[in-house]
Coordinates of C-alpha atoms and ligand atoms in Angstrom, one line a residue:
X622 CA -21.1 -15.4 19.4
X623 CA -19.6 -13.3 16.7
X624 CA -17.6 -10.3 18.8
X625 CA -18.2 -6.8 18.2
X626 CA -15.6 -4.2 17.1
X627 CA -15.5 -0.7 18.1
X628 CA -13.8 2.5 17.0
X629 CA -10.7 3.7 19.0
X630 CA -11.2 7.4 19.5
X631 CA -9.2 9.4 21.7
X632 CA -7.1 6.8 23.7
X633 CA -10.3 4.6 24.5
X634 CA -12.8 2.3 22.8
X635 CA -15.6 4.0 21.8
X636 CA -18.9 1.6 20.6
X637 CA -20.2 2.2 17.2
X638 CA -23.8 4.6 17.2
X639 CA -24.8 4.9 13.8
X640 CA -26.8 1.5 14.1
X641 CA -25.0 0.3 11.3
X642 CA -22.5 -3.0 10.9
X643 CA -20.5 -4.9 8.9
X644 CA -19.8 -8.8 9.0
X645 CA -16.1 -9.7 9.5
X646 CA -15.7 -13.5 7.9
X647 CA -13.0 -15.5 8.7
X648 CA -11.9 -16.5 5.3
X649 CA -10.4 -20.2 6.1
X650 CA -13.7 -21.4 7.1
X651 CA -16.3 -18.8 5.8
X652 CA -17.7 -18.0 9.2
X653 CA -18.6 -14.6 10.8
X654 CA -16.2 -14.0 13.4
X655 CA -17.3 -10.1 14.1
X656 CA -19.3 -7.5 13.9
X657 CA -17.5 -3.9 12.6
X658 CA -19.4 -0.9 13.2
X659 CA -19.8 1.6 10.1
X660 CA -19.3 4.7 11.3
X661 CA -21.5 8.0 10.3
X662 CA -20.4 11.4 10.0
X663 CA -21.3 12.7 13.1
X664 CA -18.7 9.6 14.6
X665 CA -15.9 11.1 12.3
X666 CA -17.0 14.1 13.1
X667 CA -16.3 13.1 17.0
X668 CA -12.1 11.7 15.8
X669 CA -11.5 14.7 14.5
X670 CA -12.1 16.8 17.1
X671 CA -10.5 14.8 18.9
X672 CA -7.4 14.5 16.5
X673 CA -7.6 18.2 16.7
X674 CA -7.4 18.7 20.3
X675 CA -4.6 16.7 20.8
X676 CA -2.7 18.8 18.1
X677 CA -1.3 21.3 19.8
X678 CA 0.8 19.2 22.2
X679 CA 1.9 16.3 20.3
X680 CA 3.5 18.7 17.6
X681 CA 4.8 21.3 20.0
X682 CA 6.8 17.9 21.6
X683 CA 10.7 17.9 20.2
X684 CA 11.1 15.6 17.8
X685 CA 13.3 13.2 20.0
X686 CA 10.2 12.4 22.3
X687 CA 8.4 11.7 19.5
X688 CA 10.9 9.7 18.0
X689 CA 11.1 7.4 21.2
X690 CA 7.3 6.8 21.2
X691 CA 7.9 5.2 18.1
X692 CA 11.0 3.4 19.6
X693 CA 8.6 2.1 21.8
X694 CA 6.1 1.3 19.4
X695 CA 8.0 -0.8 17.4
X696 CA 9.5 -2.9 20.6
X697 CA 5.9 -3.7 21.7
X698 CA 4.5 -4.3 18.2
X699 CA 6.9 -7.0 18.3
X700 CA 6.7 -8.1 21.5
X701 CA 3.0 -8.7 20.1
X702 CA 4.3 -10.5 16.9
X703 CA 2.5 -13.7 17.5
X704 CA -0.6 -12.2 18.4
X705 CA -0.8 -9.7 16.0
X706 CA -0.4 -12.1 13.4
X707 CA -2.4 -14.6 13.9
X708 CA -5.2 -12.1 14.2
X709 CA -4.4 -10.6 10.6
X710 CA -4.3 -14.4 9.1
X711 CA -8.1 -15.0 11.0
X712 CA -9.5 -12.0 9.3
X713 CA -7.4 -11.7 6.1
X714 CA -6.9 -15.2 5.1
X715 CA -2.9 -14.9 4.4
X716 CA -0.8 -17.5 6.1
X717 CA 0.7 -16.8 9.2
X718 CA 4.6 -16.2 8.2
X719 CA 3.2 -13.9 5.3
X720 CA 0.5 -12.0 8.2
X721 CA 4.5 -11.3 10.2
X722 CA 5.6 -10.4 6.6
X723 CA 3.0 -7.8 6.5
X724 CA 4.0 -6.4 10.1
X725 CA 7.4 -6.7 9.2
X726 CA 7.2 -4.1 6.2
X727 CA 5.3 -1.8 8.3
X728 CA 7.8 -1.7 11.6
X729 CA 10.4 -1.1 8.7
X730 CA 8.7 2.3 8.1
X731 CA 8.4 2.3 11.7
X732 CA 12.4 2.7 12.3
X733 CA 12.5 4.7 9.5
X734 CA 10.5 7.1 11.4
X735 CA 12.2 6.8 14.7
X736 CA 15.0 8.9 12.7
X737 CA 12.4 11.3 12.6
X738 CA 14.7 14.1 14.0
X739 CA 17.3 13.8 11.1
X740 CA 14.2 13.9 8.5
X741 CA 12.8 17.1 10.0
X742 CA 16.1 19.0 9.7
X743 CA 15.6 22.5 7.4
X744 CA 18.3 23.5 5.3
X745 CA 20.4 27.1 6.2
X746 CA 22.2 29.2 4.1
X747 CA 24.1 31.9 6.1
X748 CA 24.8 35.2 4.8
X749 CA 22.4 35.1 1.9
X750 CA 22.4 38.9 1.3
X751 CA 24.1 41.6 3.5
X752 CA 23.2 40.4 7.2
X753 CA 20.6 38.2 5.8
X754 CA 20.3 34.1 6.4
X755 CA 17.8 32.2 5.0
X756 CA 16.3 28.7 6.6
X757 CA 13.8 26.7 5.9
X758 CA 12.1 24.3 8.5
X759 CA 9.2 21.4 7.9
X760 CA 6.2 21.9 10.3
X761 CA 3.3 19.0 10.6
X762 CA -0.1 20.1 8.5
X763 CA -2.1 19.2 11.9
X764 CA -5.1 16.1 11.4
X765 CA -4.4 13.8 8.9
X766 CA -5.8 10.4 7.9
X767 CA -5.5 7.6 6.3
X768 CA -7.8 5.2 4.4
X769 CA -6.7 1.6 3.8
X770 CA -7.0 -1.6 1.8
X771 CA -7.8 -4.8 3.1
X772 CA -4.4 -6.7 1.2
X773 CA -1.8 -5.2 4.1
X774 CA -3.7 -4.3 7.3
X775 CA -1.0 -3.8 9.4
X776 CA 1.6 -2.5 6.6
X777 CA 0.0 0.0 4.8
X778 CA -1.8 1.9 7.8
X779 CA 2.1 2.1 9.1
X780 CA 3.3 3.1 6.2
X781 CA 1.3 6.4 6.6
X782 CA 0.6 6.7 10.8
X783 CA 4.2 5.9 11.4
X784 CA 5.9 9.0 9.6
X785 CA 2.8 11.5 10.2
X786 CA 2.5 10.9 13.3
X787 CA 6.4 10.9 13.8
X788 CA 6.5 14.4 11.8
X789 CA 3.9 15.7 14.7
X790 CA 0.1 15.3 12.9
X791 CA -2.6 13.8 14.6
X792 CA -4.1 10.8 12.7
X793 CA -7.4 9.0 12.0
X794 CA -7.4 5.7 10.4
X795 CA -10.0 4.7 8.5
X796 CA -8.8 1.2 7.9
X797 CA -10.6 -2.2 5.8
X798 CA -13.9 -3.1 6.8
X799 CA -12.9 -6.6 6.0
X800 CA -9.9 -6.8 8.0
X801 CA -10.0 -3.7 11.0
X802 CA -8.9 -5.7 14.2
X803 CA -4.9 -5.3 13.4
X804 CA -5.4 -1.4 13.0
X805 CA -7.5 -1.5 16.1
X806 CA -4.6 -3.3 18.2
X807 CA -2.0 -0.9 16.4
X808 CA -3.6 2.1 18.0
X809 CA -4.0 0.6 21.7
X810 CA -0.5 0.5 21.3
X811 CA 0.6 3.2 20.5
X812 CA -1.2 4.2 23.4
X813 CA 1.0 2.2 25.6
X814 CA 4.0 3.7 23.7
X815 CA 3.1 7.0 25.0
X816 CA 1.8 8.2 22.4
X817 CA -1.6 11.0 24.0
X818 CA -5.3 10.8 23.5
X819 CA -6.2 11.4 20.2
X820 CA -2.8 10.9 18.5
X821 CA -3.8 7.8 16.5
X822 CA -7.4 6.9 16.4
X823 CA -9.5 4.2 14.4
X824 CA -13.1 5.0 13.3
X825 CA -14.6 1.7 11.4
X826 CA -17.0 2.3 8.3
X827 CA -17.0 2.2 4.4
X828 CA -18.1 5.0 1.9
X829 CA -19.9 7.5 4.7
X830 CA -16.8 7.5 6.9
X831 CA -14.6 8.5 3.8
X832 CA -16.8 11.0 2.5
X833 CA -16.7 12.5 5.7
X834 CA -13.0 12.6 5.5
X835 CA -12.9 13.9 2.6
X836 CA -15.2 16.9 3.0
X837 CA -14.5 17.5 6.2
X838 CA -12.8 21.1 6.7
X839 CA -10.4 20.1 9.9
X840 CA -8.4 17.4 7.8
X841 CA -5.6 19.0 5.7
X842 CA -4.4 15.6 4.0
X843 CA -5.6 12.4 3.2
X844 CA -3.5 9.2 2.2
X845 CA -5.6 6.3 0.1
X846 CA -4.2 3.0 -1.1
X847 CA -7.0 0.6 -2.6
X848 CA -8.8 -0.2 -6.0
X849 CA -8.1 2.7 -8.8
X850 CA -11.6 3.6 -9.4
X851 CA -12.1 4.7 -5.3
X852 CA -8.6 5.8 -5.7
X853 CA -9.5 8.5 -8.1
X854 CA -12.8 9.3 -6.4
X855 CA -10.7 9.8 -3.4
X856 CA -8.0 12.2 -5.2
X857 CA -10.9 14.1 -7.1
X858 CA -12.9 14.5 -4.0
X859 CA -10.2 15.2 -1.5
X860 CA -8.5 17.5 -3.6
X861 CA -11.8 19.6 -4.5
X862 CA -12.0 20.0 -0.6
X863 CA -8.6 21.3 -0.5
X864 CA -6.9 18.6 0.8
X865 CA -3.2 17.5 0.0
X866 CA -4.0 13.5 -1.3
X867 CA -2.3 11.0 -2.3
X868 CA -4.3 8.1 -3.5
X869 CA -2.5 4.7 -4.3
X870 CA -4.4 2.2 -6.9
X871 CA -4.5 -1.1 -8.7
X872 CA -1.9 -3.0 -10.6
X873 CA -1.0 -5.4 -13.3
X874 CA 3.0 -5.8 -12.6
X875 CA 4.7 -7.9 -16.0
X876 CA 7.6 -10.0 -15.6
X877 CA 9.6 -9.6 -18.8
X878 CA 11.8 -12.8 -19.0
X879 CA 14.7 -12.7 -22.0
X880 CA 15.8 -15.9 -23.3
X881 CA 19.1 -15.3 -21.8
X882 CA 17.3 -15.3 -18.3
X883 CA 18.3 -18.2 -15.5
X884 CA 14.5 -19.7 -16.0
X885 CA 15.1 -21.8 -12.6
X886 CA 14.6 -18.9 -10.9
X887 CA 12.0 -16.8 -12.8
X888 CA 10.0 -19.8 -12.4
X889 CA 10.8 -19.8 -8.7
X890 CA 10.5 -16.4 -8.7
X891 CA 7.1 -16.5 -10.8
X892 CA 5.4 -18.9 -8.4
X893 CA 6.3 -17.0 -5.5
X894 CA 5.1 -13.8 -6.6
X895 CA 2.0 -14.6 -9.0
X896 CA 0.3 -17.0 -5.9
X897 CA 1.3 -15.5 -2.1
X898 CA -0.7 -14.2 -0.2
X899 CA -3.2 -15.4 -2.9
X900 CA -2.3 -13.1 -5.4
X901 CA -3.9 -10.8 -3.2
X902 CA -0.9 -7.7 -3.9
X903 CA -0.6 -4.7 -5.2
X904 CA 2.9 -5.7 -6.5
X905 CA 2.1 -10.2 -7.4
X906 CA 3.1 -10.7 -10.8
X907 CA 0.3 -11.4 -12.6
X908 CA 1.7 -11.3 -16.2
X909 CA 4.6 -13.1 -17.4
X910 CA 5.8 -12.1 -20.7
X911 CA 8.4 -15.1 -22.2
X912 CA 10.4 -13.1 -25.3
X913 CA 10.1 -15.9 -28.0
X914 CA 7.6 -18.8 -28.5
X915 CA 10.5 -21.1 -27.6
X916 CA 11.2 -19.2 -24.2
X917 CA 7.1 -19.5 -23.8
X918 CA 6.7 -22.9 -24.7
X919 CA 9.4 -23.9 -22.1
X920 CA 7.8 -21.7 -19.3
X921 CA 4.8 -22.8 -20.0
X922 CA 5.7 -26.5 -19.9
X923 CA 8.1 -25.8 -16.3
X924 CA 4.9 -23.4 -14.3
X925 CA 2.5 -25.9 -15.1
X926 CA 3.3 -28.8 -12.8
X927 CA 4.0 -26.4 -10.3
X928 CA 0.9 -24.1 -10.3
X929 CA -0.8 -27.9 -10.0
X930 CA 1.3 -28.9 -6.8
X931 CA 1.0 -25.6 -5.0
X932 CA -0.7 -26.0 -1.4
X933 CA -3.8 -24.6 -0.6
X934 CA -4.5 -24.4 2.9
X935 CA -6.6 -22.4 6.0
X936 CA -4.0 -19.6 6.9
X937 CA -3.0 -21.5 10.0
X938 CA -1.1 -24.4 7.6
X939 CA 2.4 -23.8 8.3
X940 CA 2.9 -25.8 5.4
X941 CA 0.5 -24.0 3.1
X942 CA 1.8 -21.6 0.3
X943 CA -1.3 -19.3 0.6
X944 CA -4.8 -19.6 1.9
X945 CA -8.4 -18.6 1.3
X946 CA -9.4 -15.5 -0.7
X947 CA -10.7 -12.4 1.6
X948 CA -14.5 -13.1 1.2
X949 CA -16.8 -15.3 -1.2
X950 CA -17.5 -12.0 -3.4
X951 CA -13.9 -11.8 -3.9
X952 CA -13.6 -15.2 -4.7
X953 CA -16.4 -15.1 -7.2
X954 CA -14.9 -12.3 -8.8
X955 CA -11.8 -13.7 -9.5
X956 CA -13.5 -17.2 -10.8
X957 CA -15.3 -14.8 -13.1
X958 CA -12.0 -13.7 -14.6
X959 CA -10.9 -17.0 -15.5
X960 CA -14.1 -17.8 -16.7
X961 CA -14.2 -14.4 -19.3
X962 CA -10.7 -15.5 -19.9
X963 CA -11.8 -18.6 -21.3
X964 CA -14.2 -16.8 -23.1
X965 CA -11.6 -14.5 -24.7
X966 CA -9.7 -17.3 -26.3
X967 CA -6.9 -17.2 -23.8
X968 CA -5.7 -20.9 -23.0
X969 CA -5.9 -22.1 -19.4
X970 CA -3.3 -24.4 -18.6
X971 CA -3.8 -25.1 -14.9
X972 CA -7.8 -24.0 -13.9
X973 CA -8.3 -23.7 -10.0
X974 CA -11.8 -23.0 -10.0
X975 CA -13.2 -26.7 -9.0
X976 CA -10.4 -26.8 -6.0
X977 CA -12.1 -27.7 -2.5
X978 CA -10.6 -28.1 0.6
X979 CA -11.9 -31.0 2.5
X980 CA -13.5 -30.3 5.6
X981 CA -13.0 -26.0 4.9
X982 CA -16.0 -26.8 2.3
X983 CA -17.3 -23.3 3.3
X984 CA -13.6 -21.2 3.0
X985 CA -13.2 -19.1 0.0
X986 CA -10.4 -20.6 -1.5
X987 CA -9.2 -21.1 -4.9
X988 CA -6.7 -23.0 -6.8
X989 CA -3.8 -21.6 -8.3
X990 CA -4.7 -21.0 -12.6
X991 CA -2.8 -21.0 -15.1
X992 CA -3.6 -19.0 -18.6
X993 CA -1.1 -18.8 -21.9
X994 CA -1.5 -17.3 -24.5
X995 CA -2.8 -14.1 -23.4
X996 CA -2.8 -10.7 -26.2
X997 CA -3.8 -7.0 -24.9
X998 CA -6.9 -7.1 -26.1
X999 CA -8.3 -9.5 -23.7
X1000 CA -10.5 -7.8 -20.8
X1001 CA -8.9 -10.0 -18.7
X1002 CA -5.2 -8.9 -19.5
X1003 CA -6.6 -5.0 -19.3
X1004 CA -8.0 -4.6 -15.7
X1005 CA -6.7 -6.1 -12.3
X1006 CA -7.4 -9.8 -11.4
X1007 CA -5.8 -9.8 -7.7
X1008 CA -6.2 -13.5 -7.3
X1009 CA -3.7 -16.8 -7.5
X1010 CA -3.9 -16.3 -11.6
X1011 CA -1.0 -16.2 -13.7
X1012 CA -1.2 -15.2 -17.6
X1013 CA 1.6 -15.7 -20.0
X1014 CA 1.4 -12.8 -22.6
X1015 CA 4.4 -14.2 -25.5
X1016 CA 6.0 -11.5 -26.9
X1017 CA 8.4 -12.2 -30.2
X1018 CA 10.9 -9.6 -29.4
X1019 CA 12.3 -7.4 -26.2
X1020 CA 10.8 -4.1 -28.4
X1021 CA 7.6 -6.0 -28.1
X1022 CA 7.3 -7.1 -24.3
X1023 CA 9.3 -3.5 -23.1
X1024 CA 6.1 -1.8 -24.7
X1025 CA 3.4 -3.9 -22.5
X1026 CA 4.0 -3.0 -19.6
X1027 CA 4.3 0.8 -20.8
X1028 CA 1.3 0.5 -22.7
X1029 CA -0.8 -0.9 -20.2
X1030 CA -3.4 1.4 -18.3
X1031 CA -2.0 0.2 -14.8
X1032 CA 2.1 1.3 -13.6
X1033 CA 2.8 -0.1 -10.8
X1034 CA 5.2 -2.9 -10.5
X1035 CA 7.6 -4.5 -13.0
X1036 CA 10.3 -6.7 -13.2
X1037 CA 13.2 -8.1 -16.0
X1038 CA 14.8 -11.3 -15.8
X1039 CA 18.0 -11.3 -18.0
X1040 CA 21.9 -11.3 -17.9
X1041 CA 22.6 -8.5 -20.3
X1042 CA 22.7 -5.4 -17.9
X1043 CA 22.5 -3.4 -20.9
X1044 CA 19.3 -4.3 -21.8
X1045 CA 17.8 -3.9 -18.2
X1046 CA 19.1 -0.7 -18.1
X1047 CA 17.7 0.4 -21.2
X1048 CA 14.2 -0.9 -20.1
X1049 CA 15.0 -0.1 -16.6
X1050 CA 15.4 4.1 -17.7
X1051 CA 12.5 4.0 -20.5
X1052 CA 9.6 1.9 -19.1
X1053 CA 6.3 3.5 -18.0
X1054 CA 5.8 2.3 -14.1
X1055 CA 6.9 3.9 -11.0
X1056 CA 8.7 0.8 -9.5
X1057 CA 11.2 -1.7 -11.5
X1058 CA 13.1 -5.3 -10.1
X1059 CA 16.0 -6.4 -12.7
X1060 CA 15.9 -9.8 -11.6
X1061 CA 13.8 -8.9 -8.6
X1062 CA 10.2 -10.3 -8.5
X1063 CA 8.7 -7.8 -6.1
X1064 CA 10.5 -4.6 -6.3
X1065 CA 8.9 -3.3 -3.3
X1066 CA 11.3 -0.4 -2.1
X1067 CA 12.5 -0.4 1.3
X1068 CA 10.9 1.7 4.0
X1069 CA 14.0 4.6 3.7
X1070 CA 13.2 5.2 0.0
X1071 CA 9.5 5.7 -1.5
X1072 CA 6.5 3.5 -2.5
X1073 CA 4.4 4.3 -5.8
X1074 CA 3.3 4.0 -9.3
X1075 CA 2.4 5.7 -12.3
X1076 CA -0.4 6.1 -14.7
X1077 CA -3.4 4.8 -13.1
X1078 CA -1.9 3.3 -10.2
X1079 CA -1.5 6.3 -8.7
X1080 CA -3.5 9.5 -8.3
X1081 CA -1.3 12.8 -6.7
X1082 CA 2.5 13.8 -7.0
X1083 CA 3.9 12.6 -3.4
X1084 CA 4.6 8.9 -2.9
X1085 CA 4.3 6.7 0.6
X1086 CA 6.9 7.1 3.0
X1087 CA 10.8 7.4 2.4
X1088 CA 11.7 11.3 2.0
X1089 CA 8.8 11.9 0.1
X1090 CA 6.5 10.5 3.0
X1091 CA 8.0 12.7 4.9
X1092 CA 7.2 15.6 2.4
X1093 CA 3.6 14.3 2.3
X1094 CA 3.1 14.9 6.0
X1095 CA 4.9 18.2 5.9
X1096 CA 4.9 21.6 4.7
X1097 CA 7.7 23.9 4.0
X1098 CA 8.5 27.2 5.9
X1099 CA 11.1 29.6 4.5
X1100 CA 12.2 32.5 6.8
X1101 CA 14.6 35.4 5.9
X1102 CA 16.3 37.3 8.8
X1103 CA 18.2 40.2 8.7
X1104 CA 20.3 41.3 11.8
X1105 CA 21.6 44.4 10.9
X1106 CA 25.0 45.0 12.5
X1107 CA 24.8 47.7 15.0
X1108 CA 26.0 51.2 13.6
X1109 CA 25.0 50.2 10.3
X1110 CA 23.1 52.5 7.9
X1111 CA 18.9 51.8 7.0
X1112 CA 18.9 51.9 3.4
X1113 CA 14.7 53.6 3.4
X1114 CA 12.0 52.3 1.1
X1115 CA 12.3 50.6 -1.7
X1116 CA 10.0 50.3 -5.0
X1117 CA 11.8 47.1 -6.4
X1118 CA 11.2 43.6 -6.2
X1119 CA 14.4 43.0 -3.7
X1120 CA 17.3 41.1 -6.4
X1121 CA 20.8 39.9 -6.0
X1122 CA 22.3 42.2 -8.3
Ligands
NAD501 P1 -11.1 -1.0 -2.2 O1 -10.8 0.1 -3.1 O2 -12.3 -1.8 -2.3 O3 -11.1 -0.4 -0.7 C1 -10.1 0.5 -0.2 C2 -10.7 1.4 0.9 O4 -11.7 2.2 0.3 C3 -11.3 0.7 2.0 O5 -11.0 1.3 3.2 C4 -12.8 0.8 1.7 O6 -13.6 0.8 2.9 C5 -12.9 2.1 0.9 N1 -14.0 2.1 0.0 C6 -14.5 1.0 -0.7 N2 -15.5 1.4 -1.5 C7 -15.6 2.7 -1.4 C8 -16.4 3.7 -2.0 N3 -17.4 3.3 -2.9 N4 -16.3 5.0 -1.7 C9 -15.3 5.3 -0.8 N5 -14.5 4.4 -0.2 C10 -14.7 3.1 -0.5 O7 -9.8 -1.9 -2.2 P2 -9.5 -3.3 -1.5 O8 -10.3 -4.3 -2.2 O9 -9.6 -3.1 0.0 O10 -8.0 -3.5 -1.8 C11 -7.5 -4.1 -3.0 C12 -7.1 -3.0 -4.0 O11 -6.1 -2.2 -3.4 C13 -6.5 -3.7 -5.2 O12 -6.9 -2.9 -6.4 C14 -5.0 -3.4 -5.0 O13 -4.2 -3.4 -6.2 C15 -5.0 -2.1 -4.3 N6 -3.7 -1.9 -3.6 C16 -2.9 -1.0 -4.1 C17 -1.7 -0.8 -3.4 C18 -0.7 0.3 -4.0 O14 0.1 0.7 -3.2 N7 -0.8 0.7 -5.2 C19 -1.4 -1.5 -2.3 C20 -2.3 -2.4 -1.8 C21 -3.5 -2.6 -2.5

């Protein structure tokens, strides 16, 4: 019997009322595993208020104590590694080291926050006029939430609980409906960290539960990372209801490889990077870009073999180099892009779509493909894949492969491969995405600096965690005191806007 999720509201479980549910598959063998409830508004309705009450106390706490909740957070989410893990591979698909990769990357924004003191720290300036100082000090914006993909479940919903909540907001999480039972687990314990009653809380649903986020009065902020078209439905909607928002969307990262480049390890690299986790990520590379025919053909003629000899496996292969996609519409999606690309003209060197695992005959997986010879105007160069398929886009020149990425609608990710530091400095400072690896497949930034990309991979000015996470989660207070020394003469009205002169 299929278990059935609830949502987590206010320190305690909390079944699911609306009446309706969503299917949870397990992706390695295609069967239902659970039941997630999809909440209505009057459920979020019920988290926010909740959220709300709790408020007052957690932000009035000194930013020590909330720093050593998260202290002890972080020691119990790893305490609950294995766990934790294997539940993300069950309902994701991603193979187990890659599910403690995910939970990794979040408990790195997790210590970042445990400095949470340090980050909260105003700026003085003494004596800025005749008895006058001036400060300025970051106060929490109150209930804040978050909305999350299905690719990172543990990762990304740390990335944005870890520093609100560490900057004193109360949280609700509106996580995957794919993929919920990590979030779930996250928010029992932060319980046990000490974290109050409605701190951190978990309401399960799909598009009613984030429309009632986003119109509802009590939530000053919203965070969003999934597909670009939600993502700008989410910024539009948010904002229009006077939210701060920032909304995170899809990607198409390049990999820009000079002749001069050590092609062992792009094609290490490339492999890597264009097939974990499934291609499943916001920052795989999913377009190579070989400057020269020559440099193609010799790519082209290295990745094939070993997009034919990667390893698909269930998510509980140690061996396996990625598993199953999330569901079979996912899956069927991403055979429909090979099969367009096909279509287009684009050459498919490696084709994954007749791969079946014996005995996982109903598992959504998919063999790693191969395409060369992919131009711009291919559909399937334009949007977003997000599955284990590779293109090689040949450019003739670096004028010609710097511009792709830049060009493309999509800025998320992109990486150079090249000795000459002059030239990956030149494309480093000019191209047209927020985040850029010079001989770094996966430029994701580190927890202390800041996540996002440009153009339409990213809706709002604030990016995810780092100081700017911080920023997100904050607004600024400015005060200007004067202490008049005693004896000293009042100086009576004045008319004029008040000036250094
Ligand atoms: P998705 O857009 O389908 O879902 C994201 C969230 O939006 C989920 O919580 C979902 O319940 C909700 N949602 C879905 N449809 C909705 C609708 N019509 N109205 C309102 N809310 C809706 O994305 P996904 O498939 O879960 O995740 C994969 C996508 O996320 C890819 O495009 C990937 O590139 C992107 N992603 C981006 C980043 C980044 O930082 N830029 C990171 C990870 C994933």
């Amino acid at each position: 019997m299929a278990r059935t999720y609830t949502h987590f509201i206010n320190g305690k479980a909390v079944a699911g009322s609306s009446g309706r549910f969503g299917d949870i598959y397990n992706p390695s063998t295609g069967e239902v595993q659970a039941k997630v409830p999809l909440a209505s508004t009057a459920e979020m309705r019920q988290a926010v208020a909740a959220a709300a009450a709790a408020f007052p106390g957690w932000s009035a706490q000194n930013p020590q104590k909330r720093a050593r909740v998260m202290f002890n957070f972080k020691s119990l989410v790893e305490a609950n590694m294995d766990q934790l893990a294997a539940l993300l591979s069950a309902e994701h698909g991603k193979v187990i080291a890659d599910s403690k990769g995910d939970i990794q990357r979040g408990l790195e924004v997790i210590e970042f926050a445990c400095g949470i003191p340090h980050l909260l720290k105003g700026e003085f300036t003494e004596g800025a006029g005749p008895g006058i100082d001036m400060y300025s000090m970051r106060q929490p914006l109150g209930v804040v939430a978050g909305i999350t993909p299905f690719n990172f479940p543990a990762m990304i919903p740390m990335w944005m609980f870890g520093v609100a909540i560490a900057a004193g907001n109360t949280f609700i999480c509106k996580p995957s409906e794919k993929d919920p039972g990590v979030p779930m687990r996250l928010a029992e314990l932060m319980m046990e960290a000490g974290a109050p009653a409605g701190v951190l809380n978990v309401v399960n649903g799909d598009k009613e539960a984030v429309d009632a986020i986003l119109t509802d009065p009590d939530i000053r902020a919203v965070s969003f990372v999934g597909s670009s078209a939600i993502a700008e439905y989410v910024y539009a909607t948010g904002t229009a209801h006077g939210k701060r928002v920032q909304a995170m969307g899809g990607a198409k990262n390049h990999a820009i490889i000079l002749p001069d480049a050590d092609l062992d390890q792009v094609v290490d690299d490339l492999i890597g990077a264009g097939y974990g986790s499934a291609g499943e990520r916001c920052m795989a590379i999913s377009v190579a870009v070989p400057v020269t025919n020559a440099l193609g053909d010799e790519l082209a003629k290295r990745l094939k073999p070993r997009v034919e000899s990667l390893k698909v496996a269930p998510s509980t292969d140690p061996d396996a180099n990625y598993g199953p996609l999330v569901t079979a519409q996912h899956r069927a999606k991403v055979v429909s892009y090979i099969d367009q690309g096909v279509k287009e003209g684009a050459e498919l060197l490696v084709d994954g779509r007749g791969f079946t695992l014996q005995g996982y005959e109903n598992g959504y997986y998919l063999g790693g493909s191969l395409f060369d010879r992919v131009t711009p105007q291919m559909k399937t160069y334009q949007e977003e894949i997000f599955g284990p398929v590779l293109q090689i886009a040949r450019a003739e020149s670096f004028e010609e492969a710097a511009a792709l990425p830049s060009r493309h609608q999509y800025g998320n990710g992109v990486a150079i491969y090249t000795r000459d530091g002059d030239a990956a400095r030149e494309f480093a400072s000019r191209v047209q995405v927020g985040m850029v690896g010079i001989n770094v497949p996966i430029p994701v930034p580190l927890a202390y600096h800041t996540f996002g990309g440009w153009k339409r991979s990213a809706f709002g000015d604030v990016n995810q965690h780092g100081p700017e996470g911080v920023r997100f989660y904050t607004k600024v207070k400015t005060v200007t005191a004067r202490w008049p020394a005693k004896g000293g003469s009042r100086e009576g009205s004045s008319f004029v806007i008040p000036t250094m002169k």
